[in-house]
mmCIF file of C-alpha atoms in Angstrom:
data_model
loop_
_atom_site.group_PDB
_atom_site.id
_atom_site.type_symbol
_atom_site.label_atom_id
_atom_site.label_comp_id
_atom_site.label_asym_id
_atom_site.label_seq_id
_atom_site.Cartn_x
_atom_site.Cartn_y
_atom_site.Cartn_z
ATOM 1 C CA MET N 1 0.000 0.000 0.000
ATOM 2 C CA ALA N 2 1.345 3.417 -0.969
ATOM 3 C CA LYS N 3 0.852 6.748 0.744
ATOM 4 C CA VAL N 4 -0.253 9.245 -1.897
ATOM 5 C CA ALA N 5 -0.477 13.053 -1.935
ATOM 6 C CA LEU N 6 -3.006 14.441 -4.413
ATOM 7 C CA VAL N 7 -2.408 18.176 -4.977
ATOM 8 C CA LEU N 8 -5.475 20.119 -6.119
ATOM 9 C CA THR N 9 -6.500 23.661 -6.995
ATOM 10 C CA ARG N 10 -9.961 23.449 -5.412
ATOM 11 C CA SER N 11 -12.195 21.368 -3.202
ATOM 12 C CA PRO N 12 -13.538 18.286 -4.991
ATOM 13 C CA GLY N 13 -16.828 18.607 -3.131
ATOM 14 C CA PRO N 14 -20.209 19.705 -4.548
ATOM 15 C CA PRO N 15 -21.341 21.268 -6.778
ATOM 16 C CA MET N 16 -19.888 18.752 -9.195
ATOM 17 C CA THR N 17 -18.070 19.527 -12.431
ATOM 18 C CA GLY N 18 -16.400 17.366 -15.048
ATOM 19 C CA ARG N 19 -12.937 17.919 -13.589
ATOM 20 C CA LYS N 20 -14.149 17.164 -10.082
ATOM 21 C CA ALA N 21 -15.563 13.891 -11.412
ATOM 22 C CA VAL N 22 -12.070 13.011 -12.684
ATOM 23 C CA ILE N 23 -10.514 13.903 -9.318
ATOM 24 C CA ARG N 24 -13.037 11.857 -7.341
ATOM 25 C CA SER N 25 -12.540 8.958 -9.758
ATOM 26 C CA THR N 26 -8.797 9.118 -9.111
ATOM 27 C CA ILE N 27 -9.318 9.029 -5.349
ATOM 28 C CA ALA N 28 -11.740 6.100 -5.641
ATOM 29 C CA ALA N 29 -9.456 4.139 -8.010
ATOM 30 C CA LEU N 30 -6.419 4.541 -5.750
ATOM 31 C CA ALA N 31 -8.435 3.695 -2.641
ATOM 32 C CA ALA N 32 -9.775 0.568 -4.373
ATOM 33 C CA GLU N 33 -6.135 -0.548 -4.772
ATOM 34 C CA GLY N 34 -5.589 -0.086 -1.050
ATOM 35 C CA HIS N 35 -3.609 3.163 -1.218
ATOM 36 C CA ALA N 36 -4.005 5.939 1.357
ATOM 37 C CA VAL N 37 -4.791 9.246 -0.362
ATOM 38 C CA ASP N 38 -4.167 12.580 1.357
ATOM 39 C CA LEU N 39 -5.211 15.854 -0.252
ATOM 40 C CA ILE N 40 -3.183 19.066 -0.437
ATOM 41 C CA ILE N 41 -5.438 21.837 -1.708
ATOM 42 C CA VAL N 42 -4.354 25.286 -2.860
ATOM 43 C CA ALA N 43 -7.644 26.888 -1.844
ATOM 44 C CA LYS N 44 -9.494 28.197 1.161
ATOM 45 C CA PRO N 45 -11.063 25.498 3.386
ATOM 46 C CA ASP N 46 -14.400 24.050 2.323
ATOM 47 C CA PRO N 47 -16.170 23.223 5.629
ATOM 48 C CA ALA N 48 -18.708 20.990 3.892
ATOM 49 C CA PHE N 49 -16.131 18.748 2.213
ATOM 50 C CA ARG N 50 -15.410 15.342 3.765
ATOM 51 C CA HIS N 51 -12.524 12.997 2.965
ATOM 52 C CA ASP N 52 -11.328 9.799 4.643
ATOM 53 C CA GLY N 53 -7.664 10.830 4.567
ATOM 54 C CA ARG N 54 -5.803 13.931 5.676
ATOM 55 C CA VAL N 55 -6.676 17.254 4.006
ATOM 56 C CA THR N 56 -4.200 20.131 4.056
ATOM 57 C CA TRP N 57 -5.722 23.460 3.001
ATOM 58 C CA LEU N 58 -2.867 25.725 1.966
ATOM 59 C CA GLY N 59 -5.047 28.739 1.211
ATOM 60 C CA THR N 60 -4.564 30.934 -1.848
ATOM 61 C CA PRO N 61 -1.721 33.226 -2.918
ATOM 62 C CA ARG N 62 -2.031 36.879 -2.011
ATOM 63 C CA LYS N 63 -3.423 39.156 -4.715
ATOM 64 C CA ALA N 64 -0.089 40.990 -4.822
ATOM 65 C CA ASP N 65 1.689 37.692 -5.527
ATOM 66 C CA VAL N 66 -0.754 36.871 -8.318
ATOM 67 C CA LEU N 67 -0.169 40.276 -9.934
ATOM 68 C CA PHE N 68 3.599 39.887 -9.633
ATOM 69 C CA ASN N 69 3.415 36.376 -11.103
ATOM 70 C CA ALA N 70 1.209 37.608 -13.948
ATOM 71 C CA ALA N 71 3.653 40.389 -14.792
ATOM 72 C CA ARG N 72 6.515 37.873 -14.823
ATOM 73 C CA ALA N 73 4.484 35.551 -17.068
ATOM 74 C CA VAL N 74 3.869 38.335 -19.587
ATOM 75 C CA LEU N 75 7.613 39.006 -19.640
ATOM 76 C CA GLY N 76 8.329 35.398 -20.614
ATOM 77 C CA GLY N 77 8.221 33.385 -17.393
ATOM 78 C CA SER N 78 5.434 30.999 -16.501
ATOM 79 C CA SER N 79 1.860 31.102 -17.816
ATOM 80 C CA LEU N 80 -1.004 33.248 -16.545
ATOM 81 C CA ASN N 81 -2.714 30.026 -15.451
ATOM 82 C CA GLU N 82 0.167 29.228 -13.133
ATOM 83 C CA ALA N 83 0.241 32.812 -11.891
ATOM 84 C CA LEU N 84 -3.065 32.247 -10.087
ATOM 85 C CA PHE N 85 -1.516 29.550 -7.865
ATOM 86 C CA GLN N 86 2.230 30.190 -7.548
ATOM 87 C CA SER N 87 3.372 31.118 -4.056
ATOM 88 C CA ARG N 88 6.735 30.522 -2.414
ATOM 89 C CA SER N 89 5.190 30.938 1.019
ATOM 90 C CA LEU N 90 2.509 28.290 0.333
ATOM 91 C CA ILE N 91 5.124 25.871 -0.997
ATOM 92 C CA GLY N 92 7.195 26.642 2.098
ATOM 93 C CA ALA N 93 4.236 25.704 4.283
ATOM 94 C CA MET N 94 4.521 22.175 2.872
ATOM 95 C CA ARG N 95 7.972 21.562 4.433
ATOM 96 C CA PRO N 96 6.585 19.243 7.147
ATOM 97 C CA LEU N 97 5.246 17.033 4.331
ATOM 98 C CA TYR N 98 8.605 16.749 2.524
ATOM 99 C CA ARG N 99 9.210 13.091 1.622
ATOM 100 C CA ALA N 100 6.216 12.072 3.749
ATOM 101 C CA TYR N 101 4.651 10.276 0.763
ATOM 102 C CA ASP N 102 5.557 7.469 -1.602
ATOM 103 C CA PHE N 103 4.461 9.559 -4.579
ATOM 104 C CA ALA N 104 2.414 12.645 -5.456
ATOM 105 C CA ILE N 105 -0.121 13.566 -8.139
ATOM 106 C CA ALA N 106 -0.472 17.109 -9.495
ATOM 107 C CA ASP N 107 -3.916 18.073 -10.747
ATOM 108 C CA THR N 108 -2.800 19.992 -13.882
ATOM 109 C CA ILE N 109 0.334 22.085 -14.322
ATOM 110 C CA ARG N 110 -1.164 24.761 -12.066
ATOM 111 C CA VAL N 111 0.048 22.840 -9.002
ATOM 112 C CA ALA N 112 3.015 21.026 -10.538
ATOM 113 C CA PRO N 113 5.523 23.025 -8.407
ATOM 114 C CA TYR N 114 3.736 21.871 -5.243
ATOM 115 C CA ALA N 115 3.891 18.184 -6.201
ATOM 116 C CA ALA N 116 7.545 18.529 -7.231
ATOM 117 C CA ALA N 117 8.375 20.225 -3.917
ATOM 118 C CA LEU N 118 7.355 17.102 -1.956
ATOM 119 C CA GLY N 119 10.618 15.450 -3.011
ATOM 120 C CA VAL N 120 9.077 12.176 -4.223
ATOM 121 C CA PRO N 121 8.236 10.718 -7.655
ATOM 122 C CA TRP N 122 5.215 12.553 -8.989
ATOM 123 C CA HIS N 123 2.578 12.179 -11.665
ATOM 124 C CA LEU N 124 1.240 15.060 -13.765
ATOM 125 C CA ASP N 125 -2.478 14.590 -14.475
ATOM 126 C CA MET N 126 -3.073 17.271 -17.099
ATOM 127 C CA ASP N 127 -6.856 17.047 -17.650
ATOM 128 C CA ASP N 128 -6.836 18.442 -21.195
ATOM 129 C CA LEU N 129 -4.300 20.606 -23.012
ATOM 130 C CA PHE N 130 -4.917 24.162 -21.847
ATOM 131 C CA SER N 131 -2.984 25.433 -24.875
ATOM 132 C CA ALA N 132 -5.452 23.784 -27.251
ATOM 133 C CA ARG N 133 -8.366 25.077 -25.186
ATOM 134 C CA TYR N 134 -7.230 28.704 -25.389
ATOM 135 C CA GLU N 135 -6.445 28.457 -29.081
ATOM 136 C CA ARG N 136 -10.048 27.361 -29.615
ATOM 137 C CA PHE N 137 -11.385 30.125 -27.378
ATOM 138 C CA ALA N 138 -9.421 32.679 -29.388
ATOM 139 C CA ALA N 139 -10.663 31.263 -32.686
ATOM 140 C CA ALA N 140 -14.313 31.424 -31.610
ATOM 141 C CA ALA N 141 -16.481 34.068 -33.218
ATOM 142 C CA GLY N 142 -17.486 37.094 -31.177
ATOM 143 C CA ASP N 143 -15.873 38.854 -28.245
ATOM 144 C CA VAL N 144 -14.692 36.793 -25.292
ATOM 145 C CA SER N 145 -14.755 38.352 -21.843
ATOM 146 C CA ALA N 146 -12.064 37.672 -19.256
ATOM 147 C CA ASP N 147 -14.790 36.861 -16.733
ATOM 148 C CA VAL N 148 -16.104 33.994 -18.857
ATOM 149 C CA VAL N 149 -12.646 32.663 -19.747
ATOM 150 C CA LEU N 150 -11.609 32.597 -16.087
ATOM 151 C CA GLY N 151 -14.728 30.560 -15.297
ATOM 152 C CA TYR N 152 -14.389 28.809 -11.930
ATOM 153 C CA TYR N 153 -11.279 30.834 -11.128
ATOM 154 C CA ARG N 154 -12.642 34.313 -11.763
ATOM 155 C CA ASP N 155 -12.775 35.007 -8.001
ATOM 156 C CA SER N 156 -9.054 34.155 -7.740
ATOM 157 C CA ALA N 157 -8.050 36.798 -10.275
ATOM 158 C CA PRO N 158 -7.452 40.420 -9.331
ATOM 159 C CA GLY N 159 -9.974 42.928 -10.616
ATOM 160 C CA LEU N 160 -7.402 44.244 -13.066
ATOM 161 C CA ALA N 161 -7.233 40.870 -14.853
ATOM 162 C CA ARG N 162 -11.012 40.609 -14.996
ATOM 163 C CA ALA N 163 -11.263 44.107 -16.436
ATOM 164 C CA ILE N 164 -9.417 43.245 -19.657
ATOM 165 C CA PRO N 165 -11.620 44.507 -22.510
ATOM 166 C CA ALA N 166 -13.284 41.765 -24.537
ATOM 167 C CA ALA N 167 -11.738 43.227 -27.682
ATOM 168 C CA LEU N 168 -8.257 42.466 -26.307
ATOM 169 C CA MET N 169 -9.035 39.011 -24.952
ATOM 170 C CA ARG N 170 -8.366 37.250 -28.243
ATOM 171 C CA GLN N 171 -4.756 38.471 -28.255
ATOM 172 C CA VAL N 172 -4.397 37.639 -24.565
ATOM 173 C CA LEU N 173 -5.677 34.118 -25.212
ATOM 174 C CA LEU N 174 -3.349 33.559 -28.154
ATOM 175 C CA ALA N 175 -0.385 34.759 -26.108
ATOM 176 C CA GLU N 176 -1.430 32.548 -23.183
ATOM 177 C CA ALA N 177 -1.806 29.557 -25.505
ATOM 178 C CA THR N 178 1.799 30.027 -26.636
ATOM 179 C CA ARG N 179 3.088 30.463 -23.076
ATOM 180 C CA ILE N 180 1.178 27.561 -21.610
ATOM 181 C CA LYS N 181 2.132 25.195 -24.421
ATOM 182 C CA ARG N 182 5.765 25.805 -23.530
ATOM 183 C CA ARG N 183 4.954 25.173 -19.861
ATOM 184 C CA GLU N 184 3.010 21.995 -20.641
ATOM 185 C CA PHE N 185 6.115 20.580 -22.298
ATOM 186 C CA TYR N 186 8.327 21.792 -19.460
ATOM 187 C CA TRP N 187 6.325 20.201 -16.660
ATOM 188 C CA ALA N 188 5.574 17.040 -18.640
ATOM 189 C CA ARG N 189 9.335 16.512 -18.926
ATOM 190 C CA GLN N 190 9.873 17.165 -15.206
ATOM 191 C CA ALA N 191 7.201 14.736 -14.022
ATOM 192 C CA SER N 192 7.869 11.041 -13.457
ATOM 193 C CA THR N 193 4.730 10.076 -15.411
ATOM 194 C CA VAL N 194 2.122 12.047 -17.366
ATOM 195 C CA SER N 195 -1.533 11.644 -18.344
ATOM 196 C CA LEU N 196 -4.388 13.373 -20.140
ATOM 197 C CA VAL N 197 -8.067 12.461 -20.092
ATOM 198 C CA SER N 198 -8.640 12.082 -23.822
ATOM 199 C CA PRO N 199 -6.862 9.173 -25.583
ATOM 200 C CA GLU N 200 -6.536 11.245 -28.770
ATOM 201 C CA GLU N 201 -4.901 14.133 -26.919
ATOM 202 C CA ALA N 202 -2.660 11.718 -25.017
ATOM 203 C CA GLU N 203 -1.486 10.076 -28.236
ATOM 204 C CA ARG N 204 -0.831 13.397 -29.968
ATOM 205 C CA PHE N 205 0.962 14.931 -26.990
ATOM 206 C CA SER N 206 3.045 11.778 -26.561
ATOM 207 C CA ARG N 207 4.318 12.095 -30.141
ATOM 208 C CA GLU N 208 5.208 15.751 -29.626
ATOM 209 C CA LEU N 209 6.746 15.168 -26.204
ATOM 210 C CA GLY N 210 8.718 12.074 -27.148
ATOM 211 C CA ARG N 211 7.689 10.061 -24.088
ATOM 212 C CA PRO N 212 4.641 7.996 -23.059
ATOM 213 C CA VAL N 213 1.498 9.903 -22.077
ATOM 214 C CA LEU N 214 -1.327 7.863 -20.586
ATOM 215 C CA SER N 215 -5.071 8.331 -20.948
ATOM 216 C CA LEU N 216 -6.713 8.429 -17.514
ATOM 217 C CA PRO N 217 -10.386 9.386 -17.868
ATOM 218 C CA MET N 218 -12.990 9.576 -15.146
ATOM 219 C CA SER N 219 -14.921 6.572 -13.950
ATOM 220 C CA VAL N 220 -18.691 6.774 -14.269
ATOM 221 C CA ALA N 221 -20.936 4.418 -12.347
ATOM 222 C CA ALA N 222 -24.072 3.092 -13.998
ATOM 223 C CA PRO N 223 -26.713 4.245 -11.476
ATOM 224 C CA ALA N 224 -29.518 2.034 -10.236
ATOM 225 C CA THR N 225 -31.957 4.634 -11.560
ATOM 226 C CA CYS N 226 -32.269 3.887 -15.261
ATOM 227 C CA TRP N 227 -34.093 5.746 -18.034
ATOM 228 C CA THR N 228 -37.080 4.090 -19.685
ATOM 229 C CA PRO N 229 -39.463 5.469 -22.337
ATOM 230 C CA ARG N 230 -42.470 7.207 -20.805
ATOM 231 C CA GLN N 231 -45.828 8.220 -22.168
ATOM 232 C CA GLU N 232 -45.903 11.515 -20.301
ATOM 233 C CA ALA N 233 -44.172 14.407 -22.003
ATOM 234 C CA GLY N 234 -40.653 15.082 -20.742
ATOM 235 C CA ALA N 235 -38.217 17.744 -21.847
ATOM 236 C CA PRO N 236 -34.722 17.624 -23.356
ATOM 237 C CA VAL N 237 -31.997 18.285 -20.748
ATOM 238 C CA PHE N 238 -28.477 19.702 -20.828
ATOM 239 C CA VAL N 239 -26.104 19.660 -17.834
ATOM 240 C CA GLY N 240 -23.124 21.819 -16.919
ATOM 241 C CA PRO N 241 -22.174 24.973 -15.011
ATOM 242 C CA LEU N 242 -22.771 27.980 -17.198
ATOM 243 C CA ASP N 243 -19.661 29.809 -15.989
ATOM 244 C CA TYR N 244 -17.566 27.263 -17.905
ATOM 245 C CA LYS N 245 -17.188 28.714 -21.389
ATOM 246 C CA PRO N 246 -17.831 25.539 -23.462
ATOM 247 C CA ASN N 247 -21.183 25.107 -21.669
ATOM 248 C CA LEU N 248 -22.088 28.721 -22.368
ATOM 249 C CA ASP N 249 -21.063 28.257 -26.000
ATOM 250 C CA ALA N 250 -23.261 25.147 -26.192
ATOM 251 C CA LEU N 251 -26.376 26.966 -24.969
ATOM 252 C CA GLU N 252 -25.732 29.884 -27.299
ATOM 253 C CA TYR N 253 -25.446 27.472 -30.241
ATOM 254 C CA TYR N 254 -28.684 25.858 -29.112
ATOM 255 C CA GLN N 255 -30.499 29.199 -28.894
ATOM 256 C CA HIS N 256 -29.297 30.599 -32.213
ATOM 257 C CA GLU N 257 -29.089 27.470 -34.375
ATOM 258 C CA VAL N 258 -30.761 24.377 -32.903
ATOM 259 C CA PHE N 259 -33.877 25.954 -31.382
ATOM 260 C CA PRO N 260 -35.047 27.580 -34.663
ATOM 261 C CA ALA N 261 -34.572 24.266 -36.487
ATOM 262 C CA LEU N 262 -36.606 22.403 -33.856
ATOM 263 C CA GLN N 263 -39.372 25.000 -33.883
ATOM 264 C CA GLN N 264 -39.633 24.911 -37.640
ATOM 265 C CA ALA N 265 -40.028 21.120 -37.463
ATOM 266 C CA ALA N 266 -42.563 21.350 -34.603
ATOM 267 C CA ALA N 267 -40.242 19.233 -32.416
ATOM 268 C CA PRO N 268 -39.796 19.611 -28.618
ATOM 269 C CA SER N 269 -37.609 22.687 -28.304
ATOM 270 C CA LEU N 270 -37.581 24.037 -24.718
ATOM 271 C CA LEU N 271 -34.272 22.883 -23.241
ATOM 272 C CA HIS N 272 -33.940 22.406 -19.479
ATOM 273 C CA HIS N 273 -30.540 23.359 -18.089
ATOM 274 C CA VAL N 274 -29.272 21.669 -14.905
ATOM 275 C CA GLY N 275 -26.326 23.148 -13.027
ATOM 276 C CA HIS N 276 -24.950 26.402 -11.708
ATOM 277 C CA ALA N 277 -26.127 29.363 -13.787
ATOM 278 C CA PRO N 278 -25.324 32.906 -12.586
ATOM 279 C CA GLU N 279 -28.146 35.362 -13.136
ATOM 280 C CA ARG N 280 -25.978 37.597 -15.366
ATOM 281 C CA LEU N 281 -25.565 34.643 -17.762
ATOM 282 C CA ARG N 282 -29.181 33.467 -17.544
ATOM 283 C CA ARG N 283 -30.220 36.813 -18.953
ATOM 284 C CA LEU N 284 -28.509 35.928 -22.237
ATOM 285 C CA PHE N 285 -31.215 33.358 -22.994
ATOM 286 C CA ASP N 286 -34.871 33.609 -23.922
ATOM 287 C CA GLU N 287 -37.105 31.877 -21.378
ATOM 288 C CA GLN N 288 -38.909 30.207 -24.283
ATOM 289 C CA VAL N 289 -35.610 28.587 -25.298
ATOM 290 C CA VAL N 290 -33.915 27.579 -22.026
ATOM 291 C CA ARG N 291 -35.405 26.885 -18.603
ATOM 292 C CA PHE N 292 -32.887 26.954 -15.762
ATOM 293 C CA GLU N 293 -33.362 24.406 -12.979
ATOM 294 C CA GLY N 294 -30.156 25.068 -11.048
ATOM 295 C CA TYR N 295 -28.260 22.474 -9.074
ATOM 296 C CA VAL N 296 -29.947 19.117 -8.406
ATOM 297 C CA ALA N 297 -28.906 16.717 -5.640
ATOM 298 C CA ASP N 298 -29.537 13.539 -7.648
ATOM 299 C CA LEU N 299 -28.453 13.972 -11.259
ATOM 300 C CA ALA N 300 -29.192 10.368 -12.252
ATOM 301 C CA GLU N 301 -32.772 10.683 -11.034
ATOM 302 C CA ARG N 302 -33.193 13.939 -12.974
ATOM 303 C CA LEU N 303 -31.768 12.450 -16.168
ATOM 304 C CA ALA N 304 -34.053 9.444 -15.824
ATOM 305 C CA ARG N 305 -37.036 11.833 -16.137
ATOM 306 C CA ALA N 306 -35.721 13.628 -19.235
ATOM 307 C CA ALA N 307 -37.084 13.104 -22.733
ATOM 308 C CA CYS N 308 -33.472 12.931 -23.931
ATOM 309 C CA PHE N 309 -30.087 14.458 -23.244
ATOM 310 C CA VAL N 310 -29.061 17.178 -25.691
ATOM 311 C CA ALA N 311 -25.341 17.974 -25.914
ATOM 312 C CA PRO N 312 -24.986 20.869 -28.405
ATOM 313 C CA ILE N 313 -21.298 21.302 -27.541
ATOM 314 C CA VAL N 314 -19.234 23.256 -30.051
ATOM 315 C CA SER N 315 -16.067 24.093 -28.091
ATOM 316 C CA GLY N 316 -13.757 22.735 -25.446
ATOM 317 C CA THR N 317 -11.383 19.797 -25.352
ATOM 318 C CA GLY N 318 -11.226 16.319 -23.875
ATOM 319 C CA ILE N 319 -13.878 13.784 -22.958
ATOM 320 C CA LYS N 320 -17.150 15.306 -21.760
ATOM 321 C CA THR N 321 -18.136 13.851 -18.374
ATOM 322 C CA LYS N 322 -21.715 15.045 -18.750
ATOM 323 C CA VAL N 323 -22.168 12.924 -21.865
ATOM 324 C CA LEU N 324 -20.868 9.801 -20.113
ATOM 325 C CA GLU N 325 -23.118 10.441 -17.097
ATOM 326 C CA ALA N 326 -26.131 10.743 -19.369
ATOM 327 C CA MET N 327 -25.218 7.582 -21.273
ATOM 328 C CA ALA N 328 -24.746 5.727 -17.974
ATOM 329 C CA THR N 329 -28.393 6.362 -17.058
ATOM 330 C CA GLY N 330 -29.551 5.045 -20.433
ATOM 331 C CA VAL N 331 -31.161 8.316 -21.508
ATOM 332 C CA PRO N 332 -30.919 8.781 -25.302
ATOM 333 C CA VAL N 333 -28.163 11.244 -26.186
ATOM 334 C CA LEU N 334 -28.293 13.746 -29.061
ATOM 335 C CA ALA N 335 -24.777 15.074 -29.498
ATOM 336 C CA THR N 336 -22.647 17.181 -31.764
ATOM 337 C CA ALA N 337 -19.395 15.628 -32.957
ATOM 338 C CA GLU N 338 -17.563 17.861 -30.464
ATOM 339 C CA ALA N 339 -19.578 16.373 -27.594
ATOM 340 C CA ILE N 340 -18.337 12.839 -28.256
ATOM 341 C CA THR N 341 -14.661 13.678 -28.817
ATOM 342 C CA GLY N 342 -12.518 10.890 -27.384
ATOM 343 C CA LEU N 343 -15.372 8.364 -27.296
ATOM 344 C CA GLN N 344 -15.564 5.316 -29.556
ATOM 345 C CA VAL N 345 -19.328 5.546 -30.017
ATOM 346 C CA ARG N 346 -21.373 4.981 -33.154
ATOM 347 C CA HIS N 347 -24.234 7.022 -34.534
ATOM 348 C CA GLY N 348 -27.492 5.118 -34.326
ATOM 349 C CA ARG N 349 -26.125 2.543 -31.909
ATOM 350 C CA ASP N 350 -24.884 4.425 -28.823
ATOM 351 C CA CYS N 351 -26.159 7.943 -29.510
ATOM 352 C CA LEU N 352 -27.450 10.170 -32.293
ATOM 353 C CA VAL N 353 -24.758 12.441 -33.743
ATOM 354 C CA CYS N 354 -26.050 15.759 -35.042
ATOM 355 C CA ASP N 355 -23.427 17.339 -37.289
ATOM 356 C CA HIS N 356 -25.704 20.272 -38.182
ATOM 357 C CA ALA N 357 -28.497 22.110 -36.377
ATOM 358 C CA GLY N 358 -30.958 20.626 -38.866
ATOM 359 C CA ASP N 359 -30.041 17.114 -37.699
ATOM 360 C CA PHE N 360 -31.580 17.657 -34.255
ATOM 361 C CA PRO N 361 -35.235 17.569 -35.471
ATOM 362 C CA LEU N 362 -34.488 14.327 -37.336
ATOM 363 C CA ALA N 363 -32.975 12.850 -34.188
ATOM 364 C CA MET N 364 -36.001 13.917 -32.104
ATOM 365 C CA ARG N 365 -38.262 12.267 -34.650
ATOM 366 C CA ALA N 366 -36.274 9.020 -34.400
ATOM 367 C CA LEU N 367 -36.720 8.990 -30.616
ATOM 368 C CA ALA N 368 -40.493 8.986 -31.072
ATOM 369 C CA ASP N 369 -40.063 5.219 -31.532
ATOM 370 C CA PRO N 370 -39.860 4.019 -27.896
ATOM 371 C CA GLY N 371 -38.247 0.730 -28.892
ATOM 372 C CA PHE N 372 -35.430 2.464 -30.754
ATOM 373 C CA ALA N 373 -34.956 5.006 -27.940
ATOM 374 C CA ALA N 374 -34.710 2.251 -25.327
ATOM 375 C CA GLN N 375 -32.234 0.273 -27.450
ATOM 376 C CA LEU N 376 -30.087 3.365 -27.940
ATOM 377 C CA GLY N 377 -30.020 3.890 -24.171
ATOM 378 C CA ARG N 378 -29.120 0.258 -23.422
ATOM 379 C CA HIS N 379 -26.180 0.324 -25.822
ATOM 380 C CA ALA N 380 -24.969 3.635 -24.363
ATOM 381 C CA ARG N 381 -25.187 2.315 -20.808
ATOM 382 C CA ARG N 382 -23.262 -0.822 -21.747
ATOM 383 C CA TYR N 383 -20.562 1.244 -23.478
ATOM 384 C CA VAL N 384 -19.947 3.253 -20.295
ATOM 385 C CA GLN N 385 -19.911 0.127 -18.109
ATOM 386 C CA GLU N 386 -17.342 -1.567 -20.348
ATOM 387 C CA ASN N 387 -15.028 1.409 -20.846
ATOM 388 C CA PHE N 388 -15.434 3.833 -17.937
ATOM 389 C CA SER N 389 -16.086 1.718 -14.864
ATOM 390 C CA LEU N 390 -14.101 2.162 -11.652
ATOM 391 C CA ASP N 391 -12.485 -1.216 -12.289
ATOM 392 C CA VAL N 392 -11.147 -0.058 -15.678
ATOM 393 C CA LEU N 393 -9.693 3.117 -14.129
ATOM 394 C CA ARG N 394 -8.311 1.172 -11.153
ATOM 395 C CA ARG N 395 -6.273 -1.044 -13.490
ATOM 396 C CA ARG N 396 -4.905 2.003 -15.331
ATOM 397 C CA TRP N 397 -3.846 3.699 -12.107
ATOM 398 C CA ALA N 398 -2.228 0.442 -10.964
ATOM 399 C CA GLY N 399 0.070 0.764 -13.986
ATOM 400 C CA VAL N 400 0.950 4.346 -13.027
ATOM 401 C CA VAL N 401 1.711 3.334 -9.441
ATOM 402 C CA ALA N 402 3.961 0.509 -10.654
ATOM 403 C CA GLU N 403 5.856 2.964 -12.894
ATOM 404 C CA LEU N 404 6.263 5.509 -10.074
ATOM 405 C CA GLY N 405 7.581 2.810 -7.758
ATOM 406 C CA ARG N 406 10.479 1.831 -10.027
#
């Protein structure tokens, strides 16, 4: 049994997000192998969060440190992403933990210096490639505000960073993509082992890096609550916090492209959104297009009552946890090609792929056949069980642990 330090940028407690699902999957997979997992979190304490092992809350860097780090990044040092979390004093506070673990895991390059400072072999779990994410953000049509790009971390950034005009954000994003790509290579070469969530990204990055990069996705349990066709009218559902830009992009695509196509075809068109949705972002959507339900305690139960799961995702990188969670309940999934990136699923067997807005009405019409809808859901559920179970992830992490122990 190994003693493991998992270094994080935020509490993995509710409300849930895709990245938190990956983190909790990692903890569960390591615990299933008998390892003791302690958490070191570069964030303020979350009183509601509970964990079986030790939790060390380091706090957050001072605003002055963040500004100094950001200025250094602009001059050619680290990335702006790292600037939000770098702190010599916080790393110094970890001295009592030096060599107290068999190995460490860094949750993205943002906390790589903390994992490296523990003085033990360490694994870099990169989530997706931030550089690719920002390149896509910059390429997106329309102005991009700093507040939306910062997403979950907007409260960590000084007001000056959040005040960057939308017209300048594209250049900021392109510059950050260049900086962070260099840092991704740097930290991936420093780490003992490296992983990404998406197998495609892992394979591509491995070729560029010249060393193995593993694919370590989340595990998704098939819940006891399972979707079945119902006679009563349900509504299409989409899940995801709206302050994460790809989710906001998805709803905007739905409102401007998919909704008109559905209305013209007289298909169900009011989309129910589940998840955190700040009022300032809710106001961007017509109440006849999107109905906001907020956070729900039991997502599986909510998905089981949906007519279908609509994933109109048009941006972002990596495997989409929300899509796997929907498939695990057996609810029929209507997805853009972007929504199923990294998944080996087939149109008409595991989900319905809608390459264009006009494909969504055709997909809705196909689901009117309850037998076909149920079959689609069964295949989707089986796909998740066979490829994203805790047992599958446990075996992958066992390989990482063996490599770190050499």
